[in-house]
CSV table of C-alpha atoms in Angstrom, one decimal:
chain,number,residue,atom,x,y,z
A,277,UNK,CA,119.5,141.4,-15.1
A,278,UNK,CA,116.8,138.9,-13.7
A,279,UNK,CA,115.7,139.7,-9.7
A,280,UNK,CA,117.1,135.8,-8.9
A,281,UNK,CA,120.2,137.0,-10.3
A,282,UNK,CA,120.5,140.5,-8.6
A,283,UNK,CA,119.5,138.4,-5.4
A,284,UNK,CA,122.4,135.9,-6.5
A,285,UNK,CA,124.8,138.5,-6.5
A,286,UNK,CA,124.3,140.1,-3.2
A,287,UNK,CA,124.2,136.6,-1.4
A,288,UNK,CA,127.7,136.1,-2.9
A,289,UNK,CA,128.7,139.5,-1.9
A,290,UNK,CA,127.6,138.2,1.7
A,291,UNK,CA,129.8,135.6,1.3
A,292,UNK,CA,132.9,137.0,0.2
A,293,UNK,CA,132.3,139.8,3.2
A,294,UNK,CA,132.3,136.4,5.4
A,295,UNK,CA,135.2,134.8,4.0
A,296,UNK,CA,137.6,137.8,4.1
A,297,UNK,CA,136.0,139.0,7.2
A,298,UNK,CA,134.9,142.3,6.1
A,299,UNK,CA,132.2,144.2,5.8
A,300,UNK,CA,129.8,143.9,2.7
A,301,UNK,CA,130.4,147.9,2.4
A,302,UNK,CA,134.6,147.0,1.9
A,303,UNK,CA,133.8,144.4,-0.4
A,304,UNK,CA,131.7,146.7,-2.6
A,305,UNK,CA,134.2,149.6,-2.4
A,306,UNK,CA,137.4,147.0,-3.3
A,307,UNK,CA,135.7,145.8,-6.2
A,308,UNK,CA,134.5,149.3,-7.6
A,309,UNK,CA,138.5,149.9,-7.3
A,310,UNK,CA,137.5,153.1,-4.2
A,311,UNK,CA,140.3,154.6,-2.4
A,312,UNK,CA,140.6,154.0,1.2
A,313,UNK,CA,140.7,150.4,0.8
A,314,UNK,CA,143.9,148.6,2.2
A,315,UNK,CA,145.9,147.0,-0.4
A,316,UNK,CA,146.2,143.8,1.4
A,317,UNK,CA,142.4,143.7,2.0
A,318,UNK,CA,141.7,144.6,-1.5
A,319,UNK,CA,143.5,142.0,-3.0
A,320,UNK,CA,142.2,139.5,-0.1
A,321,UNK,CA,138.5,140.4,-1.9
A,322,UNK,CA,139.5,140.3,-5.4
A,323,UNK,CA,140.7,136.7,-5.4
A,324,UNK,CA,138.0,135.4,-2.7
A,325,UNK,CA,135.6,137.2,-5.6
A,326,UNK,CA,137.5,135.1,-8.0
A,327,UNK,CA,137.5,131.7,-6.0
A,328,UNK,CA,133.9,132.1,-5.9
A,329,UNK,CA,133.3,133.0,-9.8
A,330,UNK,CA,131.9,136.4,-8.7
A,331,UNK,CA,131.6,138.6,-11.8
A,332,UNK,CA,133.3,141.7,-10.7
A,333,UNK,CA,131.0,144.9,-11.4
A,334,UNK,CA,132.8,147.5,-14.2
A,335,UNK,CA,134.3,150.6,-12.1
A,336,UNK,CA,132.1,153.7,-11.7
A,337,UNK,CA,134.8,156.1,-12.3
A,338,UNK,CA,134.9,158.2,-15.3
A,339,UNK,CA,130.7,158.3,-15.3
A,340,UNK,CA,128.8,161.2,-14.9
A,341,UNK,CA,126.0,162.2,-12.2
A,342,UNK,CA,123.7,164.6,-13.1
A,343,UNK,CA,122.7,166.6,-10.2
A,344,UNK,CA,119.0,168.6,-10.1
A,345,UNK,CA,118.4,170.8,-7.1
A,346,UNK,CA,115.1,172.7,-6.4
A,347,UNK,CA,114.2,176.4,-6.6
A,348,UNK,CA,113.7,175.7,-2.6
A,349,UNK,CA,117.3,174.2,-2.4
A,350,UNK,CA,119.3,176.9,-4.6
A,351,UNK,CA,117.5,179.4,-1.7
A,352,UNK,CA,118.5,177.7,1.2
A,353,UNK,CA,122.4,177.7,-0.3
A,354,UNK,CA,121.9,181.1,-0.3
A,355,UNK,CA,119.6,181.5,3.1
A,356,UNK,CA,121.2,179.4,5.8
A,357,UNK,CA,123.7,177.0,4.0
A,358,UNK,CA,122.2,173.7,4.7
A,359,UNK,CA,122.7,172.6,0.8
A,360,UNK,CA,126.2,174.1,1.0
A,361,UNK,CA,127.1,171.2,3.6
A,362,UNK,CA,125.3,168.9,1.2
A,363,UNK,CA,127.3,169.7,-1.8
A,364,UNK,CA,130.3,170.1,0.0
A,365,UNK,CA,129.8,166.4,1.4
A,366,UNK,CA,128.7,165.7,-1.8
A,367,UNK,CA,131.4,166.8,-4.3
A,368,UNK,CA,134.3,165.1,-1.9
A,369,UNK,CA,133.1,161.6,-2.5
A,370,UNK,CA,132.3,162.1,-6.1
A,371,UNK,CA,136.2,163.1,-6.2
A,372,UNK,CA,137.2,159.8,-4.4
A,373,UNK,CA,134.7,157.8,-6.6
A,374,UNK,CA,135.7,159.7,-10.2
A,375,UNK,CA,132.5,160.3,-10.4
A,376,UNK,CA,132.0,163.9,-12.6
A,377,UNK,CA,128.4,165.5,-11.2
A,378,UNK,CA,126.9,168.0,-13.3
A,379,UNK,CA,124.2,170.1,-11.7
A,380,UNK,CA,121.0,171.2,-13.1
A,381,UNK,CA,118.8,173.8,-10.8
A,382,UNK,CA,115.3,173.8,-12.1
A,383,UNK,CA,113.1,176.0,-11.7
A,384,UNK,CA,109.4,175.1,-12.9
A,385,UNK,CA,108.0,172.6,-15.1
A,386,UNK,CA,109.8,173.2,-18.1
A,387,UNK,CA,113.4,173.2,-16.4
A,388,UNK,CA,111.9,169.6,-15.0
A,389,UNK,CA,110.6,168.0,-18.3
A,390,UNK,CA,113.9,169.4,-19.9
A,391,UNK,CA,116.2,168.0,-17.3
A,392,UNK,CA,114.4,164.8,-17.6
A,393,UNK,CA,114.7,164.3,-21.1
A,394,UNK,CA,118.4,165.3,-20.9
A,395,UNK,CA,119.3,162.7,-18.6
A,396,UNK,CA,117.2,159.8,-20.6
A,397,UNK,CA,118.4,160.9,-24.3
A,398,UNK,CA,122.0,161.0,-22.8
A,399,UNK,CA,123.7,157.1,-22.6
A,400,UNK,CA,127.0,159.6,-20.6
A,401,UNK,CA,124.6,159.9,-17.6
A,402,UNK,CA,124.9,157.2,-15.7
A,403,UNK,CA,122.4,158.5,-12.9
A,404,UNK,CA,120.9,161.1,-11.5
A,405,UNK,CA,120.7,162.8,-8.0
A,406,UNK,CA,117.6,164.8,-7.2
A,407,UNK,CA,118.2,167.4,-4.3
A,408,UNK,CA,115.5,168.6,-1.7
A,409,UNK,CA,112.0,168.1,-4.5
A,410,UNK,CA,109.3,166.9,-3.7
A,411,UNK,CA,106.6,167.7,-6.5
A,412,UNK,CA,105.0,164.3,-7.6
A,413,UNK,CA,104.9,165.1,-11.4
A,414,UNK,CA,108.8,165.0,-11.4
A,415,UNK,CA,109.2,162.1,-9.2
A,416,UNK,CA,107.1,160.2,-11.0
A,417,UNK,CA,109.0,161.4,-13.9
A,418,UNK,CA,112.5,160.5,-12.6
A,419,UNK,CA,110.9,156.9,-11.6
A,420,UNK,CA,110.1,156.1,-15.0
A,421,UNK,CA,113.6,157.0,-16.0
A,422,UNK,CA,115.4,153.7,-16.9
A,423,UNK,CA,118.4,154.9,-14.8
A,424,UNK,CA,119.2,154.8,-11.3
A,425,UNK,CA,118.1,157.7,-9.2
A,426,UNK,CA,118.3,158.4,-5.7
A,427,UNK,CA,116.5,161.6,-3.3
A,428,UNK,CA,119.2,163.5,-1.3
A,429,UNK,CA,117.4,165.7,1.2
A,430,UNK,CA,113.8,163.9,0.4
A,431,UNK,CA,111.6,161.1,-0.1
A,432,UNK,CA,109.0,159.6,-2.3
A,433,UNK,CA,105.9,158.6,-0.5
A,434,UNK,CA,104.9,155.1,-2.4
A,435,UNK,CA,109.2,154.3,-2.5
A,436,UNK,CA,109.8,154.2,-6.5
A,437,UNK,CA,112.5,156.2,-5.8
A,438,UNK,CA,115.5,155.2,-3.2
A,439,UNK,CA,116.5,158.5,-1.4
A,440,UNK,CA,118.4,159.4,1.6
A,441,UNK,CA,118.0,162.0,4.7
A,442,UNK,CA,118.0,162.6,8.1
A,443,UNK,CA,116.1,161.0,10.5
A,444,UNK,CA,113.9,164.2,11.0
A,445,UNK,CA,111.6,163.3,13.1
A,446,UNK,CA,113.9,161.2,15.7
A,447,UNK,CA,115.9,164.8,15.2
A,448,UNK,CA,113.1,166.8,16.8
A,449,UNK,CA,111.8,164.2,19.3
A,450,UNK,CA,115.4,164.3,20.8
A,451,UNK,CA,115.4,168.1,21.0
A,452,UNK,CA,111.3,168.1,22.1
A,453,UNK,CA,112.6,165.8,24.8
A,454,UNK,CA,115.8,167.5,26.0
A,455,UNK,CA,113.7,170.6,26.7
A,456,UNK,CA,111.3,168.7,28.5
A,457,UNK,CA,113.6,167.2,30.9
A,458,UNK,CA,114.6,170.8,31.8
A,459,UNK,CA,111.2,171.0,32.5
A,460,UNK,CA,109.5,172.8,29.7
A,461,UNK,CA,105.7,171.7,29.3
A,462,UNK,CA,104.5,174.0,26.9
A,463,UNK,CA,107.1,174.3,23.9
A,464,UNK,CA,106.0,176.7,20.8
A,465,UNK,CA,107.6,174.9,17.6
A,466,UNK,CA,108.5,177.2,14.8
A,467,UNK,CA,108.6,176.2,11.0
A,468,UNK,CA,108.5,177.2,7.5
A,469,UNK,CA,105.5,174.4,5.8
A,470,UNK,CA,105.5,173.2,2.8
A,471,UNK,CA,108.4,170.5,2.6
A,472,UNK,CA,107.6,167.1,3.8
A,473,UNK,CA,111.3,166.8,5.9
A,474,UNK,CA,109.8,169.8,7.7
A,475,UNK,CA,107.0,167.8,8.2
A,476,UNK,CA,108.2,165.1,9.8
A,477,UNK,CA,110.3,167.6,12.5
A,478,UNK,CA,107.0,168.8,13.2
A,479,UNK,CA,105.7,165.1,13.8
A,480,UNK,CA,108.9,164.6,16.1
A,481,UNK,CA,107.9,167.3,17.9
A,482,UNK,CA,104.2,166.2,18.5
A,483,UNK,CA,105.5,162.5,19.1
A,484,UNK,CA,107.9,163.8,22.3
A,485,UNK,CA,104.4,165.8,23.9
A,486,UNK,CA,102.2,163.2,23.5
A,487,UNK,CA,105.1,160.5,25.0
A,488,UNK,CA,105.1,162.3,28.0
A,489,UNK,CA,101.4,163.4,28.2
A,490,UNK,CA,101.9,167.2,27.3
A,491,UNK,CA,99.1,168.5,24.9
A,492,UNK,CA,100.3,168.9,21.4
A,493,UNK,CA,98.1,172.4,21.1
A,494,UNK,CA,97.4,174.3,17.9
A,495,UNK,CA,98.5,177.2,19.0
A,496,UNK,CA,102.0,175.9,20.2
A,497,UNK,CA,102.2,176.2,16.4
A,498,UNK,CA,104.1,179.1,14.4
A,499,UNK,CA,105.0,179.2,10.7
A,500,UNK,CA,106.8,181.5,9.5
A,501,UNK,CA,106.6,182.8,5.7
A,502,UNK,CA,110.6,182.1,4.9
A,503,UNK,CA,113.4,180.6,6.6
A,504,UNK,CA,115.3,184.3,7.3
A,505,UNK,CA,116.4,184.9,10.8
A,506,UNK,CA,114.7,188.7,10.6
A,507,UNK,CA,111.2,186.9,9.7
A,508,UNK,CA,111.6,184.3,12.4
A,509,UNK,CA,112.2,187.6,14.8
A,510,UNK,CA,109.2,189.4,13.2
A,511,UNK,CA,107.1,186.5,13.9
A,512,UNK,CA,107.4,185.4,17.6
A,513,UNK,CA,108.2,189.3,18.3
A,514,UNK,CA,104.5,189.3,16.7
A,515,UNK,CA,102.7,186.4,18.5
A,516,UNK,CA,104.3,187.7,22.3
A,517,UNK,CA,102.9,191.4,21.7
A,518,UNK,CA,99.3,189.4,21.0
A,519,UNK,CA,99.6,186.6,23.3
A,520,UNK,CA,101.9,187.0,25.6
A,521,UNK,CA,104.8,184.6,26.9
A,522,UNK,CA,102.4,181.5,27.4
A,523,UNK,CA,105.0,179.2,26.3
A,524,UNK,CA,108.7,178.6,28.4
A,525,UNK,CA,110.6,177.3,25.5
A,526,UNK,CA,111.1,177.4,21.5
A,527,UNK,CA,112.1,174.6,19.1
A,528,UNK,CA,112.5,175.4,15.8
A,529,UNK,CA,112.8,173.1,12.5
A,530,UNK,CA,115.8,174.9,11.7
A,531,UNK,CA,118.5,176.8,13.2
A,532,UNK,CA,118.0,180.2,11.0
A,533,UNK,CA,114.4,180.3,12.3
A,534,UNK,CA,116.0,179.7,16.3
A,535,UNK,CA,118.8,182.8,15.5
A,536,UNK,CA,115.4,184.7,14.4
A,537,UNK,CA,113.3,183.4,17.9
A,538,UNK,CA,116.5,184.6,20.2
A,539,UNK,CA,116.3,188.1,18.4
A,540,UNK,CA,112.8,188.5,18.6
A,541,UNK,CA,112.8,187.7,22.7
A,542,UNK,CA,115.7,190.1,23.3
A,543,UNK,CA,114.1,192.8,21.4
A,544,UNK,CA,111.0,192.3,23.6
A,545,UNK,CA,112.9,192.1,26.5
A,546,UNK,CA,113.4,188.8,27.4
A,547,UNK,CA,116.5,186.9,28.5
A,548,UNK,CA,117.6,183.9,26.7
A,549,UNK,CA,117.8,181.4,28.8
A,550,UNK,CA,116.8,182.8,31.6
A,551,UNK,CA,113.4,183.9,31.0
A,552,UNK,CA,112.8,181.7,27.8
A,553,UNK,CA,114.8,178.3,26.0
A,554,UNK,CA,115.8,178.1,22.7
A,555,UNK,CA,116.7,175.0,20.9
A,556,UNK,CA,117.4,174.9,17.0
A,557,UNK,CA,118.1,171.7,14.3
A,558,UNK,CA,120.5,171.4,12.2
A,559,UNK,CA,123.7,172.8,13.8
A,560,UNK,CA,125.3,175.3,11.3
A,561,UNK,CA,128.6,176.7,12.1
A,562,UNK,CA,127.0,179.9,12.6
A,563,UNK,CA,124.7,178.8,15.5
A,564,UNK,CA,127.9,178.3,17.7
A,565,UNK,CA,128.3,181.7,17.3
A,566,UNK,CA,125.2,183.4,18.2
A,567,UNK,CA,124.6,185.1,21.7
A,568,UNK,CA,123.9,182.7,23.6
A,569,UNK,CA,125.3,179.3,21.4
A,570,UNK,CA,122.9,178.2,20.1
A,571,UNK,CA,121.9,174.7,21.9
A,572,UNK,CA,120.6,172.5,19.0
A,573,UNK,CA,120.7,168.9,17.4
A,574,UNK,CA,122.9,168.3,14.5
A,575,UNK,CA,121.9,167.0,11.3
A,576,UNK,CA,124.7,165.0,9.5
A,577,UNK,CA,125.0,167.6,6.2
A,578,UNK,CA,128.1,166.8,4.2
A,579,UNK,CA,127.7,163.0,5.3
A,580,UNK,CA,124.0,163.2,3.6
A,581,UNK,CA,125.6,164.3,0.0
A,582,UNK,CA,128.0,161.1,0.4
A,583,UNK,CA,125.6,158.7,1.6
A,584,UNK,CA,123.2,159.7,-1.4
A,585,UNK,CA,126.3,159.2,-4.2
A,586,UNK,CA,127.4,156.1,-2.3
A,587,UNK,CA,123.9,154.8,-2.5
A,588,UNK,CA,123.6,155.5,-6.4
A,589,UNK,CA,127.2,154.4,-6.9
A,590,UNK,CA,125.4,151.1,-5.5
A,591,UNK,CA,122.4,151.4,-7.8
A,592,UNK,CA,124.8,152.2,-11.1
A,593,UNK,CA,127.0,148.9,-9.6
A,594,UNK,CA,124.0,146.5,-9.9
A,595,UNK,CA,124.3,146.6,-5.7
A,596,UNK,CA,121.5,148.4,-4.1
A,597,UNK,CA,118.3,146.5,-4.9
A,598,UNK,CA,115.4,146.7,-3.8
A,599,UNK,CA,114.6,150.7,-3.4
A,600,UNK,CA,115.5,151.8,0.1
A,601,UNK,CA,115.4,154.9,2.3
A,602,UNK,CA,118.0,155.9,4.1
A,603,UNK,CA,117.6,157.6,7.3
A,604,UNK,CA,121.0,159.3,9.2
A,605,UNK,CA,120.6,159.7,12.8
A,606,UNK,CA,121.4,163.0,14.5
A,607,UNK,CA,122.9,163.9,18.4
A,608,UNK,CA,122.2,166.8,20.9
A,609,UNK,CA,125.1,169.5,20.3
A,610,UNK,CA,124.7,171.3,24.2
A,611,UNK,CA,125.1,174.7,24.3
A,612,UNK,CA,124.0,177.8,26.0
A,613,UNK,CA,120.1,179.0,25.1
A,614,UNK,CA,118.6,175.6,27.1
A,615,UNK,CA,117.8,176.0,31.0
A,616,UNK,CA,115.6,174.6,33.4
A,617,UNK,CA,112.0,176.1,33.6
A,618,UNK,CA,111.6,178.0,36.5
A,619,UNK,CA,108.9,180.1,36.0
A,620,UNK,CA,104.8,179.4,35.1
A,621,UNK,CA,103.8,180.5,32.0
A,622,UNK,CA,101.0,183.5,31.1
A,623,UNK,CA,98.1,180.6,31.3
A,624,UNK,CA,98.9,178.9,34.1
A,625,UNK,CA,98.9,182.5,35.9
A,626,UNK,CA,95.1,183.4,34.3
């Protein structure tokens, strides 16, 4: 298919959307044949589509998705659960759609190249879902590919690649910000480096300091080797005993890391929130759960796994052009580890 044609068929999707009075999103799901389309509205689209010699896209159901998840993602299912809500999210829209995924972890470079080969030498794929990887040599594989592919959980720097997550870095700037309206000036962020979504929390981070003229300081910086709770508690536990409390509050780039920070504080003595604020992302089930709740900002999981199949669903349709990224915004969840500062920290006391 020619670009003026793909760019034909959106504009008449536009139009049908306009003439039934729908969204572009119904239209798109009436004429894959989805469920959760009202029959009267479905058969409204079909014969507006008809009236306006649309040619209707072949169904997607009955195709196959082939899944690849990371070393670092089949970890984290294990670790703190954030691909569990993924999948979860994931696997209940492929069973709306039809769709049949079959996963693929990989490994190293060999499970990549083989993965890769799989999914061009076999016409049953019909695209291909890469989840939480970020290594160029297989992105720049995948982009190559032939066949639709879209990031879940990732992005590709020079967008060859479509690929949906959250918006990270509005997610820390809004928990940055909430703790500096409870008047917090010096807030230690704790991470994990490596990934680039962890990278951009960190950003969001730096962006709510510098907004409201607070110093963005190197040391207000901790990473930690792995995302476990008991390393996240070694490693503040660690940085007090040498430094003391020169900071009033902790964010951290995920919630396992702010069960670790809470644990690490009581065991040296401190009372959370009174002496010290703790605010996580992400918002596992867990964290509501943890003494004190854990106050932190949500990150919509399962919703990420659907928008990512919906968005290559799209792609597989003929639907989704040109590549996009898909950002999914993320809210406060209020609970008990945030309070007001009300004491100055070690520096301002030297």
């Amino acid at each position: 298919m020619t670009a003026d044609q793909k760019k034909g068929r959106r504009t008449r999707l536009d139009d049908i959307a306009a003439r039934c009075g729908v969204s572009i999103s119904t239209v798109s799901r009436a004429l894959a044949g989805e469920k959760g389309v009202r029959p009267e509205i479905r058969k409204l689209v079909l014969e507006t589509a008809s009236a306006v010699s649309y040619a209707l896209p072949a169904s997607v159901a009955g195709k196959k998705v082939m899944l690849v998840a990371s070393g670092a993602a089949m970890i984290d299912y294990v670790r703190n659960q954030f691909t569990l809500y993924v999948l979860e999210g994931l696997n209940a829209r492929a069973s709306a759609l039809g769709i049949e995924v079959a996963m693929r972890p990989v490994a190293d470079k060999a499970d990549e190249a083989r993965v890769i080969a799989e999914m061009r030498d076999d016409a049953s794929f019909g695209g291909m879902l890469i989840l939480t990887v970020d290594e160029e040599d297989m992105l720049a594989a995948a982009a190559n590919l032939g066949k639709p592919v879209v990031l879940v959980n990732s992005d590709d720097p020079y967008m060859r690649l479509s690929s949906v997550t959250p918006c990270n870095r509005s997610a820390a700037f809004i928990a940055a910000e909430r703790l500096i309206k409870a008047g917090h000036e010096r807030i230690l962020f704790m991470l994990r480096p490596g990934r680039r979504t962890i990278e951009r929390r960190l950003e969001g981070w730096r962006d709510a300091l510098l907004h409201h003229g607070l110093k963005a300081d190197a040391d207000l910086v901790l990473e930690v080797d792995d995302w476990l709770p008991e390393l996240g508690a070694e490693a503040i536990a660690r940085l007090v005993r040498e430094k003391g409390l020169f900071f009033t509050a902790v964010l951290t780039a995920g919630d396992s890391l702010a069960d670790g920070a809470v644990r690490g504080l009581q065991a040296a003595g401190y009372a959370v929130p009174r002496d010290i604020s703790v605010m996580g992302i992400d918002d596992l089930p867990q964290s509501a759960f943890l003494n004190p709740p854990l106050s932190t900002v949500h990150i919509p999981m399962r919703e990420l796994g659907a928008t990512a199949l919906d968005l290559l669903r799209d792609m597989m349709l003929g639907l989704a052009t040109p590549r996009r990224r898909v950002e999914l915004s993320c809210h406060l969840v209020e609970r008990g580890s945030v309070a007001a500062s009300s004491r100055p920290t070690a520096a301002d006391q030297i």
